[in-house]
mmCIF file of C-alpha atoms and ligand atoms in Angstrom:
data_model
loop_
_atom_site.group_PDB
_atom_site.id
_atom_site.type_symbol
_atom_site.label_atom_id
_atom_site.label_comp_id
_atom_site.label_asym_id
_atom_site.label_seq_id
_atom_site.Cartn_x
_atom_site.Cartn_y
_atom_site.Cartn_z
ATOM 1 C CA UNK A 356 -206.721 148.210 276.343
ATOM 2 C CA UNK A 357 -210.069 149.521 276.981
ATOM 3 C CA UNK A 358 -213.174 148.912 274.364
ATOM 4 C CA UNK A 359 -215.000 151.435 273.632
ATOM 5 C CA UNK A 360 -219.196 150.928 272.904
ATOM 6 C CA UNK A 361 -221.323 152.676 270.562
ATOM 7 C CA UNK A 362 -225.171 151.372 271.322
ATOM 8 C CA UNK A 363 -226.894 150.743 267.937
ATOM 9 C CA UNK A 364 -230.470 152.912 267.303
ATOM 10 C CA UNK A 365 -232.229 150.080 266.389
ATOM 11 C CA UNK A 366 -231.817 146.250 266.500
ATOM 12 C CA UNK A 367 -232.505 143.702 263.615
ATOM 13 C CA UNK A 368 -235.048 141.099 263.961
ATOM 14 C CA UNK A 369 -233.872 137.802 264.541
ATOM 15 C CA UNK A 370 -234.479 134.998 261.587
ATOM 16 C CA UNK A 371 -235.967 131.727 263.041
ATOM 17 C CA UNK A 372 -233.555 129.219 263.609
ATOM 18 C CA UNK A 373 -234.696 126.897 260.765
ATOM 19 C CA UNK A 374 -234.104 129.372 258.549
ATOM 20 C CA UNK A 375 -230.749 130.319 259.158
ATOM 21 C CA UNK A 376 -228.422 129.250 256.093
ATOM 22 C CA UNK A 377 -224.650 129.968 256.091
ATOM 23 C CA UNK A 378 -222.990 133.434 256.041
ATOM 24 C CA UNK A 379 -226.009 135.024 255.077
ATOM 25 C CA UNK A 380 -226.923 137.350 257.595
ATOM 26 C CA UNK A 381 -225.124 139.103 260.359
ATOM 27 C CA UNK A 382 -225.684 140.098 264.117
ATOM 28 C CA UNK A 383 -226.292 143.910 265.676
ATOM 29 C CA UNK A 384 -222.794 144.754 266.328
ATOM 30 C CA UNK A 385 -219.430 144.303 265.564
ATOM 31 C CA UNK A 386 -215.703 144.711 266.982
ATOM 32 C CA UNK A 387 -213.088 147.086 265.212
ATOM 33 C CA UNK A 388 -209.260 148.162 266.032
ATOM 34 C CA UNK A 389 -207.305 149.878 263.754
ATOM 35 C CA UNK A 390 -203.236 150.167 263.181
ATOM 36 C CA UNK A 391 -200.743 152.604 262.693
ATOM 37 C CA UNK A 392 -196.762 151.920 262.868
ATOM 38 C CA UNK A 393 -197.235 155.152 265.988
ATOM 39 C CA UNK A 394 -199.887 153.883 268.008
ATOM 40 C CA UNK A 395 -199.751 150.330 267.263
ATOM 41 C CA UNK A 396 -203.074 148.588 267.184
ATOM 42 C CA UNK A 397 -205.440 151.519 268.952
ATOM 43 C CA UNK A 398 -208.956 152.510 268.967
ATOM 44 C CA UNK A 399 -210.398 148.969 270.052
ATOM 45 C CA UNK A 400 -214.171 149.482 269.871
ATOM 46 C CA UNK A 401 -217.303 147.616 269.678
ATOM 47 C CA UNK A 402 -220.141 149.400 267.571
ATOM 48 C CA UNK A 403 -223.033 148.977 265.379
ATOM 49 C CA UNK A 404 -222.310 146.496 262.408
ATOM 50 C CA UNK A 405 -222.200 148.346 259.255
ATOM 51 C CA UNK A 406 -220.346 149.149 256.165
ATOM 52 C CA UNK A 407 -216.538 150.209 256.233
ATOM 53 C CA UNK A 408 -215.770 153.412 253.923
ATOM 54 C CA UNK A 409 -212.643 152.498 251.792
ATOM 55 C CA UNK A 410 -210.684 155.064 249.717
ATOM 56 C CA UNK A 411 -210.637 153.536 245.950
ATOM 57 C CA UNK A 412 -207.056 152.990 246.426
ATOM 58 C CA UNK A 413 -207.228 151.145 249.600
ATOM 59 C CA UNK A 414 -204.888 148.688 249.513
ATOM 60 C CA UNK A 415 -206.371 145.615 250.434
ATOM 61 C CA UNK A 416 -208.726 145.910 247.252
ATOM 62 C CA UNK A 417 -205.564 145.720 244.848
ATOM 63 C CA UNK A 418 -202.979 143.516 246.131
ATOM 64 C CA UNK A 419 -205.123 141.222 248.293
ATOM 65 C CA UNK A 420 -203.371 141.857 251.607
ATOM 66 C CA UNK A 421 -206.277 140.249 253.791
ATOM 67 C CA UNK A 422 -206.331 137.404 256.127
ATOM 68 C CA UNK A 423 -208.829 135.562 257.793
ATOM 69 C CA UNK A 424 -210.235 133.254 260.650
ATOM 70 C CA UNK A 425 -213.356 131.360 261.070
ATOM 71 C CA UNK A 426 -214.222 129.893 264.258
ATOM 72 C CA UNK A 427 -217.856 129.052 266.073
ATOM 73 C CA UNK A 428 -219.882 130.084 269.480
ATOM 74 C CA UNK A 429 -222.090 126.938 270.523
ATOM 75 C CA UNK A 430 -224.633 127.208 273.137
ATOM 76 C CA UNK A 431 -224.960 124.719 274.969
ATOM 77 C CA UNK A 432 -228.147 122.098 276.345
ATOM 78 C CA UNK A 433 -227.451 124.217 279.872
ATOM 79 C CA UNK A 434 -227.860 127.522 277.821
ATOM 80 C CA UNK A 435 -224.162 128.364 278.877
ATOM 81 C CA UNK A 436 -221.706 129.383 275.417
ATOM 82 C CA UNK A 437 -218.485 128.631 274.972
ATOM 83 C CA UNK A 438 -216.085 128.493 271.752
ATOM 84 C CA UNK A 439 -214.079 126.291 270.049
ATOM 85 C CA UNK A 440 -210.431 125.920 270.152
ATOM 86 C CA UNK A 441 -210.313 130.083 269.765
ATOM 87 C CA UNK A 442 -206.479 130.325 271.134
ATOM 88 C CA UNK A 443 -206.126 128.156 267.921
ATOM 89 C CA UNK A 444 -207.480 130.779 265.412
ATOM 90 C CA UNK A 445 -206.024 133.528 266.932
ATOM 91 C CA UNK A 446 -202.584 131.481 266.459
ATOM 92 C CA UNK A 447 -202.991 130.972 262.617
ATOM 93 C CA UNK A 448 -204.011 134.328 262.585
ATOM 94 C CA UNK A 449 -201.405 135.894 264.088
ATOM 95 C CA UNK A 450 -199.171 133.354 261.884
ATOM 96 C CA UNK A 451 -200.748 134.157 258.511
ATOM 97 C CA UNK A 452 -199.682 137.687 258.925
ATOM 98 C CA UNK A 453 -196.622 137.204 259.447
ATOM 99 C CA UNK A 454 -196.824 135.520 256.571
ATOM 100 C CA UNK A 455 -198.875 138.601 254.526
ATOM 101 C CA UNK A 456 -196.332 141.235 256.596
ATOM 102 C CA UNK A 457 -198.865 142.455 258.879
ATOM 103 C CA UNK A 458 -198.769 143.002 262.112
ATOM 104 C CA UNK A 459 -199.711 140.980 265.125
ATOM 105 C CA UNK A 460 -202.277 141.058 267.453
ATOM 106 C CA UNK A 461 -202.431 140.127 271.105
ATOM 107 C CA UNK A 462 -204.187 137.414 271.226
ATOM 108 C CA UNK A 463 -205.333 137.573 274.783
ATOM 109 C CA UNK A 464 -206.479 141.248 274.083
ATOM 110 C CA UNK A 465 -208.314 139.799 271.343
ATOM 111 C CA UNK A 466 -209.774 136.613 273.229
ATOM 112 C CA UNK A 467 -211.399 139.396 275.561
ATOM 113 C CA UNK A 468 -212.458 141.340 272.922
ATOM 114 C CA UNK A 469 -214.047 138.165 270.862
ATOM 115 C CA UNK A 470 -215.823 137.289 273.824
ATOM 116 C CA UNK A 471 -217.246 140.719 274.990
ATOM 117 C CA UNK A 472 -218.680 140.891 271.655
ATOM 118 C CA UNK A 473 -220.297 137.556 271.603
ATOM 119 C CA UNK A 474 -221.578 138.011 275.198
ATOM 120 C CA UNK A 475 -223.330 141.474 273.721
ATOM 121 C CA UNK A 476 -224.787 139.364 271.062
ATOM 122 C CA UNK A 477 -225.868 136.323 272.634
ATOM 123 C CA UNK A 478 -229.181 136.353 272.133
ATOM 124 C CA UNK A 479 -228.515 135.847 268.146
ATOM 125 C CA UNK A 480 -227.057 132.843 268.935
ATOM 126 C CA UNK A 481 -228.916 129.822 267.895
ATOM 127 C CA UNK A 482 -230.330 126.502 269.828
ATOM 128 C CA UNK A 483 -231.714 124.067 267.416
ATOM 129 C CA UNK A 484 -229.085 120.744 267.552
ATOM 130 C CA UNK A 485 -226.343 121.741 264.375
ATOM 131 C CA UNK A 486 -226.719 125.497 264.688
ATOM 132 C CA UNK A 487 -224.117 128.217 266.175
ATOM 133 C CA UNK A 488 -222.269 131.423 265.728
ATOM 134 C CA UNK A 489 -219.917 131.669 263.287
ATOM 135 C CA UNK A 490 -217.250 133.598 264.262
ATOM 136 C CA UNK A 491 -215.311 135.684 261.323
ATOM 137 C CA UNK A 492 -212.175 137.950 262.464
ATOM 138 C CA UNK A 493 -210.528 139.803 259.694
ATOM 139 C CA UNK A 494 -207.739 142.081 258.857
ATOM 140 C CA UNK A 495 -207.129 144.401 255.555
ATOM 141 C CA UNK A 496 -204.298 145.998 254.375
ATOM 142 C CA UNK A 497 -205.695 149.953 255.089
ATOM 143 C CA UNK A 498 -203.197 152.295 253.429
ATOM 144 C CA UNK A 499 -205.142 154.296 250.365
ATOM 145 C CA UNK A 500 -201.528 153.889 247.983
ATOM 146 C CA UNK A 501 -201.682 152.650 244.746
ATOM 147 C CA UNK A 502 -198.112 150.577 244.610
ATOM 148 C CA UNK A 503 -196.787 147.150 245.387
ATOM 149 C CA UNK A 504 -195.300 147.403 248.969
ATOM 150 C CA UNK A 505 -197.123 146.091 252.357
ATOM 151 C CA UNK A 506 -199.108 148.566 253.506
ATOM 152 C CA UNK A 507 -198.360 150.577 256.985
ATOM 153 C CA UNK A 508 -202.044 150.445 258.168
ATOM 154 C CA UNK A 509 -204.746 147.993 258.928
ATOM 155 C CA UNK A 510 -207.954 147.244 259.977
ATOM 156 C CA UNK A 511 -208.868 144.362 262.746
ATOM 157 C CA UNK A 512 -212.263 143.633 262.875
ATOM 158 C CA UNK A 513 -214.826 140.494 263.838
ATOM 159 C CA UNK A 514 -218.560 139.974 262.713
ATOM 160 C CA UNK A 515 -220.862 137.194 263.776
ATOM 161 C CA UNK A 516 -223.561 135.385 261.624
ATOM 162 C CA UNK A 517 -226.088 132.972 263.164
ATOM 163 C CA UNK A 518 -225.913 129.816 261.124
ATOM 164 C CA UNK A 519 -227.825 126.963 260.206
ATOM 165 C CA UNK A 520 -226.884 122.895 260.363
ATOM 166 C CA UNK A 521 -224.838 122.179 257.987
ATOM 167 C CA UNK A 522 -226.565 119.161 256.824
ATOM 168 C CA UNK A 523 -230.341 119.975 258.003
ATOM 169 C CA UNK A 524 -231.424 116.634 255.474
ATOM 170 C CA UNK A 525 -228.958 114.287 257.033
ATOM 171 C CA UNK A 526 -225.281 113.838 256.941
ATOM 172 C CA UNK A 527 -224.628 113.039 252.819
ATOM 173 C CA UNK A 528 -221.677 112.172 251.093
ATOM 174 C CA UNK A 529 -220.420 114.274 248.663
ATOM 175 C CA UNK A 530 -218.770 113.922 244.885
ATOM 176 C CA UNK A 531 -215.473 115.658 244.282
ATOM 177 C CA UNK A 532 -213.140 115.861 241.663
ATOM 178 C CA UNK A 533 -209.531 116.227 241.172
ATOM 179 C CA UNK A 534 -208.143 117.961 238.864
ATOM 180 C CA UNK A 535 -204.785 117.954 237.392
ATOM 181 C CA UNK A 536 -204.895 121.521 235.260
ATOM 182 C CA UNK A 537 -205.193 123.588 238.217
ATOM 183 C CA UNK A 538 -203.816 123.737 241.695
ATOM 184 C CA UNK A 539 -204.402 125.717 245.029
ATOM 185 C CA UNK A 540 -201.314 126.692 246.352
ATOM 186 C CA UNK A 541 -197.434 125.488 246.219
ATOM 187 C CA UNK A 542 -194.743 124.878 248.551
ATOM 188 C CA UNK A 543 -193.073 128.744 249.478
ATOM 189 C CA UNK A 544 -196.408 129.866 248.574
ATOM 190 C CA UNK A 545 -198.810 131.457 250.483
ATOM 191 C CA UNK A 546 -201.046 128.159 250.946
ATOM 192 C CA UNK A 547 -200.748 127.614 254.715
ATOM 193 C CA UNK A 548 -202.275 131.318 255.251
ATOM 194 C CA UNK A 549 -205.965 131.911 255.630
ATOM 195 C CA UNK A 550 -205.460 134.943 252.847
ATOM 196 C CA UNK A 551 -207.877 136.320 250.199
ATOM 197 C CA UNK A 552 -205.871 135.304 247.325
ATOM 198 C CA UNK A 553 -205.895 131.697 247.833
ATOM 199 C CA UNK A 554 -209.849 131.396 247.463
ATOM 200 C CA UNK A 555 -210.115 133.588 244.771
ATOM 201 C CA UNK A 556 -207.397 130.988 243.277
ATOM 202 C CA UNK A 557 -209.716 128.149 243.714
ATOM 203 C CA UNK A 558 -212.973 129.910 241.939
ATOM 204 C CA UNK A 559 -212.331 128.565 238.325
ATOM 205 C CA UNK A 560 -211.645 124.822 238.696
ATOM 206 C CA UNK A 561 -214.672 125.175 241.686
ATOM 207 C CA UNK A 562 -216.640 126.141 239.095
ATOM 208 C CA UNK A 563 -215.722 123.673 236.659
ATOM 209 C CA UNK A 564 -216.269 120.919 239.274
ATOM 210 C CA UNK A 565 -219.611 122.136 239.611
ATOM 211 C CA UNK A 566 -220.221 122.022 235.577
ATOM 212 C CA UNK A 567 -219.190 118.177 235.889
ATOM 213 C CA UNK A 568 -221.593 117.782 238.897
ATOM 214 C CA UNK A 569 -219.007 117.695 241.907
ATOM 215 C CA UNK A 570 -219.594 119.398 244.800
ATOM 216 C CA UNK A 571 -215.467 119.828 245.803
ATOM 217 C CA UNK A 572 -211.945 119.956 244.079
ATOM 218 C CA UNK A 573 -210.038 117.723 245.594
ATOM 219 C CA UNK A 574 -206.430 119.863 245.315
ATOM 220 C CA UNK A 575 -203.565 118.093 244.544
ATOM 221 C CA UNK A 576 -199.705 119.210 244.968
ATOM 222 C CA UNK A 577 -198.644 122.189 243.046
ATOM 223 C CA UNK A 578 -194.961 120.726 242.094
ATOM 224 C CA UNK A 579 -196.068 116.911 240.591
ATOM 225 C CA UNK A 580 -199.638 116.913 240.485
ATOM 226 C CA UNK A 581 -199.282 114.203 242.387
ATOM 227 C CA UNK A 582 -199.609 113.724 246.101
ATOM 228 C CA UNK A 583 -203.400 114.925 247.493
ATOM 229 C CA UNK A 584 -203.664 118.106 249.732
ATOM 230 C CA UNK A 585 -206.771 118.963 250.464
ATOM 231 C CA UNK A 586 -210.798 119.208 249.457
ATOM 232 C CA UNK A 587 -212.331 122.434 248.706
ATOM 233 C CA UNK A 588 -211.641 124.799 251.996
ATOM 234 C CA UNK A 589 -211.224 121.469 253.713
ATOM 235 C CA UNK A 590 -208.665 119.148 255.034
ATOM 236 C CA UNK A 591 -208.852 115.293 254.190
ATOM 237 C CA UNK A 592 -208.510 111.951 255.663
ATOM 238 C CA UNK A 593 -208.280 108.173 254.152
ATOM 239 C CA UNK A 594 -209.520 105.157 256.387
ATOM 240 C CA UNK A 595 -206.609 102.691 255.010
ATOM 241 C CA UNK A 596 -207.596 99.334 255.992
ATOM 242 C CA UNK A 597 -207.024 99.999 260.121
ATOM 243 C CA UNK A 598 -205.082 103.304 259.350
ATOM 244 C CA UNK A 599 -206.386 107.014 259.333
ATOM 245 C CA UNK A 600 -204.341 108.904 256.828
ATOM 246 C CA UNK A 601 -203.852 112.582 256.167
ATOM 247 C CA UNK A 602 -201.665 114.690 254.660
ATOM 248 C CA UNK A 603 -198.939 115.660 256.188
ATOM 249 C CA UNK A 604 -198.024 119.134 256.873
ATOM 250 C CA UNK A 605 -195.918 120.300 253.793
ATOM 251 C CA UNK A 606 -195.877 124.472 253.487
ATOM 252 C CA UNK A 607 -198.898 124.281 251.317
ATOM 253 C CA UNK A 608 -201.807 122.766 253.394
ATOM 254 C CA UNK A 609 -203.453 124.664 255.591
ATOM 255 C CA UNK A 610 -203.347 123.319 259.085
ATOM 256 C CA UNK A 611 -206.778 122.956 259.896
ATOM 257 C CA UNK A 612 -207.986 123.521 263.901
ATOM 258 C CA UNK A 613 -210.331 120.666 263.098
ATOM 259 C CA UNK A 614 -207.631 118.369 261.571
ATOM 260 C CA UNK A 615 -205.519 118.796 264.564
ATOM 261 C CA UNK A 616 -209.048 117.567 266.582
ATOM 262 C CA UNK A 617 -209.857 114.864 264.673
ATOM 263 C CA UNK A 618 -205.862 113.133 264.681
ATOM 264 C CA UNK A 619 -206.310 113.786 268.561
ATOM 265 C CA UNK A 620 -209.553 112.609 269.170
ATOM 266 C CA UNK A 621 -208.397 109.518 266.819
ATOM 267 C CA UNK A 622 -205.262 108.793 268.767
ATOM 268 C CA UNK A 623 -207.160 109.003 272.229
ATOM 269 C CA UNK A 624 -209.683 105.993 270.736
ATOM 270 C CA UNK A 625 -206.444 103.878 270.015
ATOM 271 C CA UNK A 626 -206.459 104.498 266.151
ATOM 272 C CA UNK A 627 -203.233 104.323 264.360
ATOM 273 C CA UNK A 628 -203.329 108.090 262.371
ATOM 274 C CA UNK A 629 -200.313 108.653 260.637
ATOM 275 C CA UNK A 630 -199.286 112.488 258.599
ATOM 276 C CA UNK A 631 -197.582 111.572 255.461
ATOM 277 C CA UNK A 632 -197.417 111.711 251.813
ATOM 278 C CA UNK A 633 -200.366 110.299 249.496
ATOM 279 C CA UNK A 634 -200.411 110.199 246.029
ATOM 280 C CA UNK A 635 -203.765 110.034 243.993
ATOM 281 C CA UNK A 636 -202.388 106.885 242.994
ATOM 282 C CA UNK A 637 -201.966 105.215 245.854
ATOM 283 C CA UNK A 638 -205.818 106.179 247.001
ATOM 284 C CA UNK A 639 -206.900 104.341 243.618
ATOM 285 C CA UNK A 640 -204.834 100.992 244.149
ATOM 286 C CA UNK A 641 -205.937 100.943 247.952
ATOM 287 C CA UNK A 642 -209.889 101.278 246.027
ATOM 288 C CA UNK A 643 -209.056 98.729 243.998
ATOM 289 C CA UNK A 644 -207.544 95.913 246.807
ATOM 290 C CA UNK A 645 -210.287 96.765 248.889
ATOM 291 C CA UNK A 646 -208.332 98.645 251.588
ATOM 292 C CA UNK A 647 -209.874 101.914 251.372
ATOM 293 C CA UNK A 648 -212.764 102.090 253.255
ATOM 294 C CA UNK A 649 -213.867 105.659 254.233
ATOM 295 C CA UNK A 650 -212.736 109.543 253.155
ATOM 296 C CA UNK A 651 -213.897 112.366 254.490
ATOM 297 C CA UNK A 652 -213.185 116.231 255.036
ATOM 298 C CA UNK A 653 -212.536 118.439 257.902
ATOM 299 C CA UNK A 654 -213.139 121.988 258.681
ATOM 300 C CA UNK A 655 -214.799 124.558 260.905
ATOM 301 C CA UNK A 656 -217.963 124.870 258.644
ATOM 302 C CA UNK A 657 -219.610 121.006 257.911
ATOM 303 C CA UNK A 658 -217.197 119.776 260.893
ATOM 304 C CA UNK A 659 -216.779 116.533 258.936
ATOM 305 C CA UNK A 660 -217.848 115.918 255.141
ATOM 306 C CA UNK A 661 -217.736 112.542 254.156
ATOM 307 C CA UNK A 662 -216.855 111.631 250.836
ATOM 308 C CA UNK A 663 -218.791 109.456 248.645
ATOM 309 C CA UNK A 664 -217.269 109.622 245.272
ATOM 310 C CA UNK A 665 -213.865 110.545 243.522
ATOM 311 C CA UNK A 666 -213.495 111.271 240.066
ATOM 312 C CA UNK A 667 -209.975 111.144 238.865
ATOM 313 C CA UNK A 668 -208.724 111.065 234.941
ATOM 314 C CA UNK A 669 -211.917 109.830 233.642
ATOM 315 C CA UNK A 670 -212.411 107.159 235.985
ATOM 316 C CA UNK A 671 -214.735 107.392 238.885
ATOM 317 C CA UNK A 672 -214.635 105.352 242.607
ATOM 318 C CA UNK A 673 -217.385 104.713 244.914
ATOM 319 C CA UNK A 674 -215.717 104.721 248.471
ATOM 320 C CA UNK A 675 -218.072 102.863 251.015
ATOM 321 C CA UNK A 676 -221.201 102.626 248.372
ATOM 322 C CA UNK A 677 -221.784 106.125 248.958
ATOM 323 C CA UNK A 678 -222.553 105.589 252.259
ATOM 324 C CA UNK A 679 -221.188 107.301 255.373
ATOM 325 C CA UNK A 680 -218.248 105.288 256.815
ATOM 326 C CA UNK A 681 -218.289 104.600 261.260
ATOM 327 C CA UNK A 682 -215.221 106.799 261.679
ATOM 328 C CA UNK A 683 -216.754 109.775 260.153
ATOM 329 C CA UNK A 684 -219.552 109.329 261.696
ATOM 330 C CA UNK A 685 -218.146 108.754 265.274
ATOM 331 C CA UNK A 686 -215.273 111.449 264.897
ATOM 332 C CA UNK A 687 -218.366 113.842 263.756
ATOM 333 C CA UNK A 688 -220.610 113.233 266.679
ATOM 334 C CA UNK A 689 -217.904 113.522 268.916
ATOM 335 C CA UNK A 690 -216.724 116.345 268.070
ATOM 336 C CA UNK A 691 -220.386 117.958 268.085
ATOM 337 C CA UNK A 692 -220.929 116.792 271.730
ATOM 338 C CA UNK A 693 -217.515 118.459 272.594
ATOM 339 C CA UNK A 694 -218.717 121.909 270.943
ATOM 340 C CA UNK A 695 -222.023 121.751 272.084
ATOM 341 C CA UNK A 696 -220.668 120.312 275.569
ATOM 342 C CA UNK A 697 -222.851 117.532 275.633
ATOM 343 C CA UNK A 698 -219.862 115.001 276.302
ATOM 344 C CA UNK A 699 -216.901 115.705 278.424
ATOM 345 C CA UNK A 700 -213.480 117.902 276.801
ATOM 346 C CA UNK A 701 -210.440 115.912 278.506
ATOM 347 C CA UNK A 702 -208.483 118.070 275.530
ATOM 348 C CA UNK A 703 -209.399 121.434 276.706
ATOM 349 C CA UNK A 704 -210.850 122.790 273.400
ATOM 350 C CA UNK A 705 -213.394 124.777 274.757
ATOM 351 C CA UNK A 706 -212.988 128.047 276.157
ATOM 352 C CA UNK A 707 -216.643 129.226 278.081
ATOM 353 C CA UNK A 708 -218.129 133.071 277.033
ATOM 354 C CA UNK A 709 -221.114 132.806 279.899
HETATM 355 C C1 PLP B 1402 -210.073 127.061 256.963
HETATM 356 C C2 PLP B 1402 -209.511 126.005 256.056
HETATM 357 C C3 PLP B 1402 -209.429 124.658 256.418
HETATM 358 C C4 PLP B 1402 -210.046 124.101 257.684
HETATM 359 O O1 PLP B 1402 -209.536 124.686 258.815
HETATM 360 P P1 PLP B 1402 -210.350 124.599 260.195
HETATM 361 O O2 PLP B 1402 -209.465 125.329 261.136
HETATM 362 O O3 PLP B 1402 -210.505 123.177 260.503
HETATM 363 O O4 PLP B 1402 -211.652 125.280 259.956
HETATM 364 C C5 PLP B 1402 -208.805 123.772 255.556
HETATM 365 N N1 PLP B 1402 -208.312 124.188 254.375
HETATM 366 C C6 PLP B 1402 -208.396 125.469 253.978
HETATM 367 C C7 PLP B 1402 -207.839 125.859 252.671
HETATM 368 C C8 PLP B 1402 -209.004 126.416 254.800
HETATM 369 O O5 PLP B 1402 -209.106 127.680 254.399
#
């Protein structure tokens, strides 16, 4: 398929790198594609960024039909760019609309695409160490129809936004709290797609996190409010005595790309990582013999999160004095060198733009 370009009048000023923040501001241009059940996906096209016009009834803005990626462009010390792990996106994409009923895309269509775009715009991406391109594909339900039924056209389209380090005053633990009133998703739900819905669904006990003084909700199952699934937008790990722990994979949690790095880089060091159940419960009693020594989150975004503080039923735990544990830390500058190709990929994660 051929992509069209519309050249843009005028160009935005760049912000300085140490003032980029996160998902803030945007770059010159953007890709779109749209979707009819006769032409298929048609009219790929790369044009000035700018605002879509919606019909009031549009779809997308009543039943939520919407999924999403989010992925990152790193340049690198040798001023070459590459992404991360994109074939991976472009997989849970194309598998959380099947899940939404929406039509596919070809991914290698789209891999070109992505990377046309960000070779247009790579002058917005950022150097400074802990800065990239966040990379945000997106499809909406398109069909102006007021009525409960998928809709029969869509909307494809990626934007980039320059972003900051995610922790520009060092690497901090955070607090988070789990609650039991509230969950993110259940098994046969629609947790294991990246869909609108499922973030809007985690806005009121977010907020009420944030009222305590947490930064996260730690989510646990939807059935027995029981077993953990995951932090925030985030996946999570344990440090179990010698063993890395994680949720396993049970048609709620999302399957993060960064999940799936961490339990491989892991393995390749020798660790013992193991998928499986964990109750809340469990966490506290391995606080309380001394076995748990480190948590910590993973996710496109903060790459790793480490976890300083839980606060379950009243009762709070320190995990490793608030400190950062040596697994997070390692697993997190690892995985930085790999993005920013500092340090060798024996995985073949990244994919080079220029
Ligand atoms: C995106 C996301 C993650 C992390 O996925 P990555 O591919 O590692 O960025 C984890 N949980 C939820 C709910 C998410 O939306």
């Amino acid at each position: 398929m051929e992509i069209a370009f519309t050249k843009a009048d005028k160009l935005k000023d760049h912000p300085e790198d140490s003032a980029l923040g996160f998902g803030t501001c945007f770059t010159d241009y953007m890709f779109n594609m749209d979707y009819s059940p006769e032409k298929g996906w048609h009219n790929a096209r790369i044009e000035p960024y700018g605002p879509i016009q919606m019909d009031p009834s549009t779809m997308v803005l009543h039943y939520g039909q919407s999924i999403f990626e989010g992925l990152k462009a790193y340049k690198t010390k040798s001023g070459t760019i590459q992404l991360f792990r994109p074939n991976d996106n472009l997989q849970r994409l194309n598998r959380s609309g099947r899940m939404l009923c929406m039509p596919e895309l070809d991914q290698k269509m789209v891999l070109k695409a992505l990377k046309e775009l960000v070779k247009i715009e790579k002058d917005w991406i950022p150097s400074e160490p802990g800065t990239s391109l966040y990379i945000r594909p997106t499809i909406i339900a398109t069909d102006p129809y007021v009525g409960l039924r998928s809709s029969h056209t869509y909307r494809f389209f990626i934007i980039l936004s320059p972003v900051g380090a995610y922790y520009p005053e060092g690497f901090d633990p955070v607090k988070i709290w789990v609650t039991t009133d509230h969950v993110r998703a259940v098994r046969g739900g629609v947790g294991t797609a990246k869909t609108a819905g499922n973030y809007a669904a985690s806005l009121f006990a977010t907020e009420l996190a944030h009222k305590e003084g947490y930064t996260q909700v730690l989510w646990l199952d939807g059935v027995e409010l029981k077993y953990i699934e995951e932090v925030g937008s985030m996946n999570i790990f344990f440090m179990i005595g010698d063993e890395l722990v994680t949720p396993e994979l049970n048609r709620s949690i999302l399957a993060g790309v960064t999940r799936d790095s961490v339990i491989q880089l892991a393995k390749s060091w020798g660790m013992k990582v193991v998928e499986r159940k964990i109750s809340i419960d469990e966490i506290y009693e391995a606080h309380d013999n001394g076995t748990l020594k480190e948590v910590f989150g993973s996710g496109t975004a903060a790459v790793i999160s480490p976890v300083g503080m839980i606060k379950f039923k009243g009762r709070e735990i320190s995990i490793a004095d608030g400190e950062v544990g040596p697994v997070a830390a390692k697993l997190f500058n690892e995985l930085m060198a790999i993005q920013y190709g500092s340090s060798e990929d024996p995985f073949g994660w990244t994919v080079p733009v220029i």
